[in-house]
mmCIF file of N, CA and C in Angstrom:
data_model
loop_
_atom_site.group_PDB
_atom_site.id
_atom_site.type_symbol
_atom_site.label_atom_id
_atom_site.label_comp_id
_atom_site.label_asym_id
_atom_site.label_seq_id
_atom_site.Cartn_x
_atom_site.Cartn_y
_atom_site.Cartn_z
ATOM 1 N N MET A 1 8.345 -1.404 -15.989
ATOM 2 C CA MET A 1 8.945 -2.186 -14.934
ATOM 3 C C MET A 1 7.832 -2.551 -13.939
ATOM 4 N N ARG A 2 7.768 -3.779 -13.536
ATOM 5 C CA ARG A 2 6.766 -4.209 -12.547
ATOM 6 C C ARG A 2 7.523 -4.796 -11.368
ATOM 7 N N LEU A 3 7.233 -4.249 -10.198
ATOM 8 C CA LEU A 3 7.858 -4.743 -8.974
ATOM 9 C C LEU A 3 6.981 -5.821 -8.372
ATOM 10 N N THR A 4 7.593 -6.892 -7.927
ATOM 11 C CA THR A 4 6.836 -7.953 -7.288
ATOM 12 C C THR A 4 7.414 -8.233 -5.916
ATOM 13 N N LEU A 5 6.573 -8.701 -5.041
ATOM 14 C CA LEU A 5 7.030 -9.123 -3.724
ATOM 15 C C LEU A 5 7.362 -10.611 -3.812
ATOM 16 N N THR A 6 8.574 -10.939 -3.450
ATOM 17 C CA THR A 6 8.979 -12.336 -3.638
ATOM 18 C C THR A 6 9.154 -13.079 -2.323
ATOM 19 N N TRP A 7 8.826 -12.460 -1.226
ATOM 20 C CA TRP A 7 8.990 -13.145 0.043
ATOM 21 C C TRP A 7 7.694 -13.090 0.836
ATOM 22 N N ASP A 8 7.390 -14.156 1.558
ATOM 23 C CA ASP A 8 6.143 -14.288 2.262
ATOM 24 C C ASP A 8 6.002 -13.375 3.460
ATOM 25 N N ALA A 9 7.115 -12.937 4.037
ATOM 26 C CA ALA A 9 7.057 -12.102 5.249
ATOM 27 C C ALA A 9 6.387 -10.780 4.995
ATOM 28 N N VAL A 10 6.357 -10.318 3.773
ATOM 29 C CA VAL A 10 5.824 -9.012 3.471
ATOM 30 C C VAL A 10 4.318 -9.064 3.158
ATOM 31 N N VAL A 11 3.839 -10.188 2.749
ATOM 32 C CA VAL A 11 2.465 -10.279 2.259
ATOM 33 C C VAL A 11 1.546 -10.849 3.317
ATOM 34 N N GLU A 12 0.493 -10.118 3.594
ATOM 35 C CA GLU A 12 -0.507 -10.595 4.551
ATOM 36 C C GLU A 12 -1.239 -11.755 3.911
ATOM 37 N N GLU A 13 -1.750 -12.672 4.727
ATOM 38 C CA GLU A 13 -2.443 -13.834 4.190
ATOM 39 C C GLU A 13 -3.714 -13.440 3.458
ATOM 40 N N ARG A 14 -4.349 -12.357 3.859
ATOM 41 C CA ARG A 14 -5.583 -11.877 3.226
ATOM 42 C C ARG A 14 -5.224 -11.277 1.890
ATOM 43 N N LYS A 15 -6.011 -11.551 0.854
ATOM 44 C CA LYS A 15 -5.773 -11.029 -0.490
ATOM 45 C C LYS A 15 -7.098 -10.529 -1.040
ATOM 46 N N PHE A 16 -7.051 -9.668 -2.019
ATOM 47 C CA PHE A 16 -8.268 -9.241 -2.675
ATOM 48 C C PHE A 16 -8.172 -9.497 -4.156
ATOM 49 N N VAL A 17 -9.321 -9.600 -4.803
ATOM 50 C CA VAL A 17 -9.357 -9.859 -6.222
ATOM 51 C C VAL A 17 -9.595 -8.554 -6.957
ATOM 52 N N HIS A 18 -8.728 -8.291 -7.943
ATOM 53 C CA HIS A 18 -8.823 -7.084 -8.756
ATOM 54 C C HIS A 18 -8.671 -7.480 -10.198
ATOM 55 N N ARG A 19 -9.745 -7.272 -10.982
ATOM 56 C CA ARG A 19 -9.706 -7.620 -12.411
ATOM 57 C C ARG A 19 -9.284 -9.040 -12.656
ATOM 58 N N GLN A 20 -9.879 -9.942 -11.956
ATOM 59 C CA GLN A 20 -9.642 -11.360 -12.116
ATOM 60 C C GLN A 20 -8.268 -11.827 -11.661
ATOM 61 N N ALA A 21 -7.517 -10.990 -10.953
ATOM 62 C CA ALA A 21 -6.199 -11.392 -10.454
ATOM 63 C C ALA A 21 -6.195 -11.264 -8.931
ATOM 64 N N ILE A 22 -5.549 -12.170 -8.265
ATOM 65 C CA ILE A 22 -5.418 -12.082 -6.820
ATOM 66 C C ILE A 22 -4.197 -11.236 -6.538
ATOM 67 N N VAL A 23 -4.422 -10.154 -5.782
ATOM 68 C CA VAL A 23 -3.347 -9.189 -5.488
ATOM 69 C C VAL A 23 -3.001 -9.296 -4.014
ATOM 70 N N PRO A 24 -1.739 -9.519 -3.663
ATOM 71 C CA PRO A 24 -1.369 -9.590 -2.266
ATOM 72 C C PRO A 24 -1.462 -8.217 -1.614
ATOM 73 N N ILE A 25 -1.762 -8.210 -0.316
ATOM 74 C CA ILE A 25 -1.879 -6.966 0.416
ATOM 75 C C ILE A 25 -0.673 -6.851 1.334
ATOM 76 N N VAL A 26 0.039 -5.716 1.244
ATOM 77 C CA VAL A 26 1.195 -5.466 2.111
ATOM 78 C C VAL A 26 0.691 -4.810 3.388
ATOM 79 N N THR A 27 1.008 -5.367 4.526
ATOM 80 C CA THR A 27 0.581 -4.803 5.798
ATOM 81 C C THR A 27 1.546 -3.764 6.277
ATOM 82 N N ALA A 28 1.070 -2.890 7.170
ATOM 83 C CA ALA A 28 1.921 -1.871 7.744
ATOM 84 C C ALA A 28 3.094 -2.498 8.524
ATOM 85 N N ALA A 29 2.810 -3.551 9.272
ATOM 86 C CA ALA A 29 3.859 -4.217 10.039
ATOM 87 C C ALA A 29 4.901 -4.819 9.110
ATOM 88 N N ALA A 30 4.467 -5.293 7.964
ATOM 89 C CA ALA A 30 5.390 -5.919 7.024
ATOM 90 C C ALA A 30 6.274 -4.920 6.318
ATOM 91 N N LEU A 31 5.895 -3.639 6.351
ATOM 92 C CA LEU A 31 6.707 -2.641 5.660
ATOM 93 C C LEU A 31 8.122 -2.568 6.267
ATOM 94 N N ASP A 32 8.247 -2.897 7.553
ATOM 95 C CA ASP A 32 9.581 -2.907 8.156
ATOM 96 C C ASP A 32 10.455 -4.008 7.545
ATOM 97 N N GLU A 33 9.853 -4.976 6.904
ATOM 98 C CA GLU A 33 10.580 -6.080 6.306
ATOM 99 C C GLU A 33 10.891 -5.869 4.827
ATOM 100 N N VAL A 34 10.369 -4.789 4.221
ATOM 101 C CA VAL A 34 10.593 -4.531 2.808
ATOM 102 C C VAL A 34 12.067 -4.218 2.600
ATOM 103 N N ASP A 35 12.644 -4.797 1.553
ATOM 104 C CA ASP A 35 14.058 -4.585 1.326
ATOM 105 C C ASP A 35 14.345 -3.191 0.761
ATOM 106 N N PHE A 36 15.595 -2.797 0.801
ATOM 107 C CA PHE A 36 16.023 -1.456 0.446
ATOM 108 C C PHE A 36 15.635 -1.093 -0.976
ATOM 109 N N GLU A 37 15.882 -1.960 -1.933
ATOM 110 C CA GLU A 37 15.625 -1.655 -3.337
ATOM 111 C C GLU A 37 14.125 -1.438 -3.589
ATOM 112 N N TYR A 38 13.304 -2.289 -3.024
ATOM 113 C CA TYR A 38 11.859 -2.178 -3.222
ATOM 114 C C TYR A 38 11.348 -0.871 -2.586
ATOM 115 N N ALA A 39 11.739 -0.616 -1.350
ATOM 116 C CA ALA A 39 11.310 0.620 -0.668
ATOM 117 C C ALA A 39 11.793 1.865 -1.412
ATOM 118 N N THR A 40 13.016 1.824 -1.920
ATOM 119 C CA THR A 40 13.553 2.957 -2.677
ATOM 120 C C THR A 40 12.771 3.181 -3.950
ATOM 121 N N ALA A 41 12.412 2.115 -4.655
ATOM 122 C CA ALA A 41 11.628 2.246 -5.884
ATOM 123 C C ALA A 41 10.247 2.833 -5.603
ATOM 124 N N ILE A 42 9.612 2.394 -4.530
ATOM 125 C CA ILE A 42 8.301 2.925 -4.159
ATOM 126 C C ILE A 42 8.425 4.389 -3.771
ATOM 127 N N ALA A 43 9.470 4.728 -3.010
ATOM 128 C CA ALA A 43 9.686 6.123 -2.592
ATOM 129 C C ALA A 43 9.920 7.037 -3.782
ATOM 130 N N GLU A 44 10.694 6.565 -4.750
ATOM 131 C CA GLU A 44 10.949 7.357 -5.971
ATOM 132 C C GLU A 44 9.659 7.566 -6.754
ATOM 133 N N LYS A 45 8.858 6.532 -6.851
ATOM 134 C CA LYS A 45 7.589 6.641 -7.562
ATOM 135 C C LYS A 45 6.697 7.663 -6.854
ATOM 136 N N ALA A 46 6.633 7.591 -5.533
ATOM 137 C CA ALA A 46 5.818 8.535 -4.744
ATOM 138 C C ALA A 46 6.322 9.977 -4.937
ATOM 139 N N LYS A 47 7.635 10.167 -4.909
ATOM 140 C CA LYS A 47 8.181 11.525 -5.117
ATOM 141 C C LYS A 47 7.861 12.051 -6.500
ATOM 142 N N LEU A 48 7.949 11.219 -7.512
ATOM 143 C CA LEU A 48 7.653 11.627 -8.872
ATOM 144 C C LEU A 48 6.181 12.029 -9.022
ATOM 145 N N LEU A 49 5.302 11.197 -8.475
ATOM 146 C CA LEU A 49 3.883 11.490 -8.554
ATOM 147 C C LEU A 49 3.533 12.784 -7.807
ATOM 148 N N MET A 50 4.159 12.959 -6.631
ATOM 149 C CA MET A 50 3.913 14.185 -5.873
ATOM 150 C C MET A 50 4.376 15.408 -6.651
ATOM 151 N N ALA A 51 5.524 15.309 -7.292
ATOM 152 C CA ALA A 51 6.053 16.432 -8.054
ATOM 153 C C ALA A 51 5.121 16.731 -9.254
ATOM 154 N N GLN A 52 4.630 15.699 -9.903
ATOM 155 C CA GLN A 52 3.733 15.893 -11.045
ATOM 156 C C GLN A 52 2.450 16.616 -10.628
ATOM 157 N N GLN A 53 1.979 16.340 -9.414
ATOM 158 C CA GLN A 53 0.743 16.946 -8.929
ATOM 159 C C GLN A 53 1.007 18.184 -8.065
ATOM 160 N N ARG A 54 2.289 18.539 -7.947
ATOM 161 C CA ARG A 54 2.687 19.717 -7.150
ATOM 162 C C ARG A 54 2.249 19.610 -5.669
ATOM 163 N N VAL A 55 2.415 18.409 -5.124
ATOM 164 C CA VAL A 55 2.102 18.140 -3.731
ATOM 165 C C VAL A 55 3.355 18.400 -2.910
ATOM 166 N N PRO A 56 3.289 19.288 -1.906
ATOM 167 C CA PRO A 56 4.467 19.552 -1.087
ATOM 168 C C PRO A 56 4.955 18.279 -0.394
ATOM 169 N N PRO A 57 6.278 18.044 -0.368
ATOM 170 C CA PRO A 57 6.821 16.801 0.201
ATOM 171 C C PRO A 57 6.903 16.827 1.732
ATOM 172 N N THR A 58 5.761 17.039 2.407
ATOM 173 C CA THR A 58 5.743 16.973 3.867
ATOM 174 C C THR A 58 5.674 15.506 4.299
ATOM 175 N N PRO A 59 5.984 15.218 5.543
ATOM 176 C CA PRO A 59 5.926 13.806 5.989
ATOM 177 C C PRO A 59 4.556 13.175 5.786
ATOM 178 N N ASN A 60 3.466 13.866 6.119
ATOM 179 C CA ASN A 60 2.149 13.262 5.947
ATOM 180 C C ASN A 60 1.801 13.068 4.482
ATOM 181 N N ASN A 61 2.133 14.039 3.657
ATOM 182 C CA ASN A 61 1.869 13.897 2.223
ATOM 183 C C ASN A 61 2.682 12.745 1.660
ATOM 184 N N PHE A 62 3.948 12.647 2.037
ATOM 185 C CA PHE A 62 4.770 11.555 1.531
ATOM 186 C C PHE A 62 4.198 10.203 1.981
ATOM 187 N N HIS A 63 3.777 10.134 3.221
ATOM 188 C CA HIS A 63 3.206 8.888 3.742
ATOM 189 C C HIS A 63 1.975 8.488 2.886
ATOM 190 N N THR A 64 1.136 9.482 2.562
ATOM 191 C CA THR A 64 -0.058 9.232 1.726
ATOM 192 C C THR A 64 0.341 8.716 0.362
ATOM 193 N N TRP A 65 1.283 9.391 -0.289
ATOM 194 C CA TRP A 65 1.668 9.024 -1.652
ATOM 195 C C TRP A 65 2.511 7.750 -1.692
ATOM 196 N N PHE A 66 3.255 7.463 -0.629
ATOM 197 C CA PHE A 66 3.980 6.188 -0.555
ATOM 198 C C PHE A 66 2.966 5.061 -0.507
ATOM 199 N N LYS A 67 1.934 5.241 0.333
ATOM 200 C CA LYS A 67 0.890 4.207 0.432
ATOM 201 C C LYS A 67 0.149 4.076 -0.910
ATOM 202 N N TYR A 68 -0.114 5.184 -1.573
ATOM 203 C CA TYR A 68 -0.761 5.153 -2.888
ATOM 204 C C TYR A 68 0.114 4.383 -3.882
ATOM 205 N N SER A 69 1.421 4.669 -3.860
ATOM 206 C CA SER A 69 2.358 4.005 -4.780
ATOM 207 C C SER A 69 2.495 2.532 -4.500
ATOM 208 N N LEU A 70 2.336 2.140 -3.245
ATOM 209 C CA LEU A 70 2.365 0.704 -2.920
ATOM 210 C C LEU A 70 1.151 -0.028 -3.480
ATOM 211 N N GLY A 71 0.044 0.697 -3.602
ATOM 212 C CA GLY A 71 -1.175 0.075 -4.087
ATOM 213 C C GLY A 71 -1.887 -0.766 -3.056
ATOM 214 N N THR A 72 -1.634 -0.513 -1.795
ATOM 215 C CA THR A 72 -2.231 -1.316 -0.725
ATOM 216 C C THR A 72 -3.627 -0.869 -0.304
ATOM 217 N N SER A 73 -4.049 0.305 -0.770
ATOM 218 C CA SER A 73 -5.360 0.801 -0.398
ATOM 219 C C SER A 73 -6.148 1.141 -1.651
ATOM 220 N N PRO A 74 -7.065 0.246 -2.047
ATOM 221 C CA PRO A 74 -7.868 0.524 -3.239
ATOM 222 C C PRO A 74 -8.687 1.813 -3.074
ATOM 223 N N ASP A 75 -9.135 2.118 -1.873
ATOM 224 C CA ASP A 75 -9.918 3.348 -1.663
ATOM 225 C C ASP A 75 -9.076 4.584 -1.869
ATOM 226 N N LEU A 76 -7.839 4.573 -1.347
ATOM 227 C CA LEU A 76 -6.928 5.705 -1.541
ATOM 228 C C LEU A 76 -6.616 5.864 -3.018
ATOM 229 N N LYS A 77 -6.328 4.768 -3.679
ATOM 230 C CA LYS A 77 -6.016 4.826 -5.132
ATOM 231 C C LYS A 77 -7.172 5.421 -5.901
ATOM 232 N N ARG A 78 -8.369 4.959 -5.599
ATOM 233 C CA ARG A 78 -9.567 5.444 -6.273
ATOM 234 C C ARG A 78 -9.726 6.956 -6.029
ATOM 235 N N ALA A 79 -9.567 7.396 -4.793
ATOM 236 C CA ALA A 79 -9.741 8.797 -4.439
ATOM 237 C C ALA A 79 -8.737 9.696 -5.188
ATOM 238 N N ILE A 80 -7.462 9.296 -5.155
ATOM 239 C CA ILE A 80 -6.449 10.094 -5.847
ATOM 240 C C ILE A 80 -6.650 10.046 -7.354
ATOM 241 N N ASP A 81 -6.964 8.898 -7.897
ATOM 242 C CA ASP A 81 -7.190 8.792 -9.341
ATOM 243 C C ASP A 81 -8.353 9.690 -9.780
ATOM 244 N N ILE A 82 -9.396 9.763 -8.969
ATOM 245 C CA ILE A 82 -10.524 10.627 -9.290
ATOM 246 C C ILE A 82 -10.100 12.096 -9.263
ATOM 247 N N LEU A 83 -9.339 12.483 -8.200
ATOM 248 C CA LEU A 83 -8.878 13.863 -8.112
ATOM 249 C C LEU A 83 -8.008 14.218 -9.308
ATOM 250 N N VAL A 84 -7.079 13.338 -9.674
ATOM 251 C CA VAL A 84 -6.200 13.592 -10.815
ATOM 252 C C VAL A 84 -7.017 13.643 -12.098
ATOM 253 N N GLY A 85 -7.931 12.704 -12.268
ATOM 254 C CA GLY A 85 -8.760 12.673 -13.468
ATOM 255 C C GLY A 85 -9.615 13.930 -13.641
ATOM 256 N N ASN A 86 -10.028 14.491 -12.514
ATOM 257 C CA ASN A 86 -10.839 15.724 -12.562
ATOM 258 C C ASN A 86 -9.982 16.999 -12.512
ATOM 259 N N LYS A 87 -8.672 16.795 -12.605
ATOM 260 C CA LYS A 87 -7.696 17.912 -12.609
ATOM 261 C C LYS A 87 -7.854 18.805 -11.373
ATOM 262 N N ARG A 88 -8.121 18.159 -10.242
ATOM 263 C CA ARG A 88 -8.244 18.911 -8.971
ATOM 264 C C ARG A 88 -6.846 19.207 -8.438
ATOM 265 N N LYS A 89 -6.667 20.356 -7.863
ATOM 266 C CA LYS A 89 -5.412 20.707 -7.239
ATOM 267 C C LYS A 89 -5.311 20.053 -5.868
ATOM 268 N N PHE A 90 -4.140 19.644 -5.520
ATOM 269 C CA PHE A 90 -3.914 19.045 -4.210
ATOM 270 C C PHE A 90 -3.514 20.165 -3.239
ATOM 271 N N ASP A 91 -4.523 20.897 -2.771
ATOM 272 C CA ASP A 91 -4.260 21.983 -1.836
ATOM 273 C C ASP A 91 -4.099 21.413 -0.435
ATOM 274 N N THR A 92 -3.836 22.298 0.518
ATOM 275 C CA THR A 92 -3.593 21.895 1.901
ATOM 276 C C THR A 92 -4.756 21.072 2.457
ATOM 277 N N THR A 93 -5.959 21.515 2.203
ATOM 278 C CA THR A 93 -7.142 20.827 2.727
ATOM 279 C C THR A 93 -7.290 19.428 2.111
ATOM 280 N N THR A 94 -7.111 19.347 0.811
ATOM 281 C CA THR A 94 -7.226 18.045 0.130
ATOM 282 C C THR A 94 -6.169 17.081 0.637
ATOM 283 N N ASN A 95 -4.936 17.564 0.759
ATOM 284 C CA ASN A 95 -3.841 16.708 1.245
ATOM 285 C C ASN A 95 -4.121 16.238 2.679
ATOM 286 N N HIS A 96 -4.590 17.149 3.523
ATOM 287 C CA HIS A 96 -4.891 16.790 4.898
ATOM 288 C C HIS A 96 -6.012 15.756 4.965
ATOM 289 N N ASP A 97 -7.055 15.974 4.166
ATOM 290 C CA ASP A 97 -8.194 15.041 4.151
ATOM 291 C C ASP A 97 -7.785 13.660 3.657
ATOM 292 N N LEU A 98 -6.953 13.594 2.641
ATOM 293 C CA LEU A 98 -6.460 12.294 2.160
ATOM 294 C C LEU A 98 -5.720 11.562 3.256
ATOM 295 N N PHE A 99 -4.823 12.265 3.950
ATOM 296 C CA PHE A 99 -4.053 11.642 5.021
ATOM 297 C C PHE A 99 -4.987 11.186 6.136
ATOM 298 N N ALA A 100 -5.871 12.100 6.586
ATOM 299 C CA ALA A 100 -6.748 11.787 7.703
ATOM 300 C C ALA A 100 -7.707 10.635 7.395
ATOM 301 N N THR A 101 -8.164 10.552 6.167
ATOM 302 C CA THR A 101 -9.144 9.535 5.798
ATOM 303 C C THR A 101 -8.490 8.171 5.471
ATOM 304 N N TYR A 102 -7.385 8.166 4.772
ATOM 305 C CA TYR A 102 -6.870 6.911 4.241
ATOM 306 C C TYR A 102 -5.559 6.421 4.890
ATOM 307 N N VAL A 103 -4.884 7.302 5.611
ATOM 308 C CA VAL A 103 -3.593 6.876 6.196
ATOM 309 C C VAL A 103 -3.634 6.888 7.704
ATOM 310 N N ALA A 104 -4.011 7.995 8.316
ATOM 311 C CA ALA A 104 -3.981 8.130 9.769
ATOM 312 C C ALA A 104 -4.769 7.044 10.513
ATOM 313 N N PRO A 105 -5.993 6.679 10.067
ATOM 314 C CA PRO A 105 -6.724 5.660 10.799
ATOM 315 C C PRO A 105 -6.045 4.285 10.784
ATOM 316 N N HIS A 106 -5.135 4.093 9.839
ATOM 317 C CA HIS A 106 -4.451 2.803 9.675
ATOM 318 C C HIS A 106 -3.049 2.791 10.266
ATOM 319 N N THR A 107 -2.675 3.840 10.954
ATOM 320 C CA THR A 107 -1.348 3.923 11.553
ATOM 321 C C THR A 107 -1.466 3.846 13.057
ATOM 322 N N SER A 108 -2.117 2.826 13.556
ATOM 323 C CA SER A 108 -2.369 2.697 14.980
ATOM 324 C C SER A 108 -1.079 2.788 15.773
ATOM 325 N N GLY A 109 -1.158 3.632 16.808
ATOM 326 C CA GLY A 109 0.001 3.796 17.686
ATOM 327 C C GLY A 109 1.032 4.794 17.177
ATOM 328 N N GLU A 110 0.867 5.309 15.964
ATOM 329 C CA GLU A 110 1.819 6.275 15.421
ATOM 330 C C GLU A 110 1.336 7.677 15.698
ATOM 331 N N THR A 111 2.255 8.594 15.946
ATOM 332 C CA THR A 111 1.929 10.002 16.112
ATOM 333 C C THR A 111 1.886 10.655 14.755
ATOM 334 N N ASP A 112 1.077 11.693 14.642
ATOM 335 C CA ASP A 112 1.005 12.444 13.416
ATOM 336 C C ASP A 112 2.426 12.849 13.002
ATOM 337 N N LEU A 113 2.845 12.463 11.811
ATOM 338 C CA LEU A 113 4.212 12.696 11.379
ATOM 339 C C LEU A 113 4.583 14.169 11.323
ATOM 340 N N ASN A 114 3.630 15.029 10.994
ATOM 341 C CA ASN A 114 3.922 16.450 10.978
ATOM 342 C C ASN A 114 4.225 16.967 12.386
ATOM 343 N N ASN A 115 3.502 16.453 13.372
ATOM 344 C CA ASN A 115 3.745 16.877 14.754
ATOM 345 C C ASN A 115 5.162 16.467 15.200
ATOM 346 N N VAL A 116 5.556 15.265 14.858
ATOM 347 C CA VAL A 116 6.899 14.798 15.211
ATOM 348 C C VAL A 116 7.955 15.689 14.512
ATOM 349 N N SER A 117 7.711 15.984 13.241
ATOM 350 C CA SER A 117 8.613 16.827 12.490
ATOM 351 C C SER A 117 8.745 18.201 13.145
ATOM 352 N N GLN A 118 7.618 18.777 13.517
ATOM 353 C CA GLN A 118 7.625 20.081 14.182
ATOM 354 C C GLN A 118 8.380 20.010 15.513
ATOM 355 N N GLN A 119 8.154 18.966 16.288
ATOM 356 C CA GLN A 119 8.830 18.820 17.570
ATOM 357 C C GLN A 119 10.338 18.703 17.381
ATOM 358 N N LEU A 120 10.767 17.935 16.385
ATOM 359 C CA LEU A 120 12.190 17.788 16.134
ATOM 360 C C LEU A 120 12.767 19.119 15.678
ATOM 361 N N HIS A 121 12.076 19.818 14.797
ATOM 362 C CA HIS A 121 12.534 21.108 14.290
ATOM 363 C C HIS A 121 12.683 22.103 15.455
ATOM 364 N N THR A 122 11.687 22.141 16.320
ATOM 365 C CA THR A 122 11.702 23.057 17.457
ATOM 366 C C THR A 122 12.835 22.734 18.429
ATOM 367 N N SER A 123 13.097 21.443 18.625
ATOM 368 C CA SER A 123 14.145 21.069 19.584
ATOM 369 C C SER A 123 15.536 21.399 19.063
ATOM 370 N N TRP A 124 15.689 21.572 17.745
ATOM 371 C CA TRP A 124 16.985 21.885 17.180
ATOM 372 C C TRP A 124 17.233 23.389 17.054
ATOM 373 N N LEU A 125 16.182 24.189 17.274
ATOM 374 C CA LEU A 125 16.377 25.636 17.204
ATOM 375 C C LEU A 125 17.185 26.113 18.397
ATOM 376 N N PRO A 126 18.102 27.059 18.204
ATOM 377 C CA PRO A 126 18.882 27.569 19.318
ATOM 378 C C PRO A 126 17.966 28.252 20.327
ATOM 379 N N GLN A 127 18.189 27.977 21.586
ATOM 380 C CA GLN A 127 17.394 28.555 22.652
ATOM 381 C C GLN A 127 17.972 29.916 23.010
ATOM 382 N N SER A 128 17.115 30.914 23.039
ATOM 383 C CA SER A 128 17.588 32.228 23.433
ATOM 384 C C SER A 128 17.515 32.371 24.949
ATOM 385 N N SER A 129 18.439 33.030 25.508
ATOM 386 C CA SER A 129 18.443 33.210 26.982
ATOM 387 C C SER A 129 17.819 34.521 27.311
ATOM 388 N N PHE A 130 16.948 34.509 28.284
ATOM 389 C CA PHE A 130 16.278 35.710 28.699
ATOM 390 C C PHE A 130 16.863 36.202 29.968
#
């Protein structure tokens, strides 16, 4: 199955050439415009790949693998493909480095997703009275 983007709102005007084909680049801002079915298919692909590599489904890891599954970052794809090809384990350090290198610098204005998750988790814990 091959997913294609059929609407112009999602595709940035800038494109890159890969193996003699022009491949559209999906921008971060355009991700808000991605329809439910497409986003769900990409999320399922990311979850499957994470499970195959035994990557814990944390927010930052999911963000990294969602972006990998979208194919919007040739550098991220190359890095993960090399790690998989060399049968490297995706330990905490590797996962953190992938996020910090290929995802975090491109999420301008966003807070680290793990920090947000921790803050939400902490705010839901019952407060003990002293």
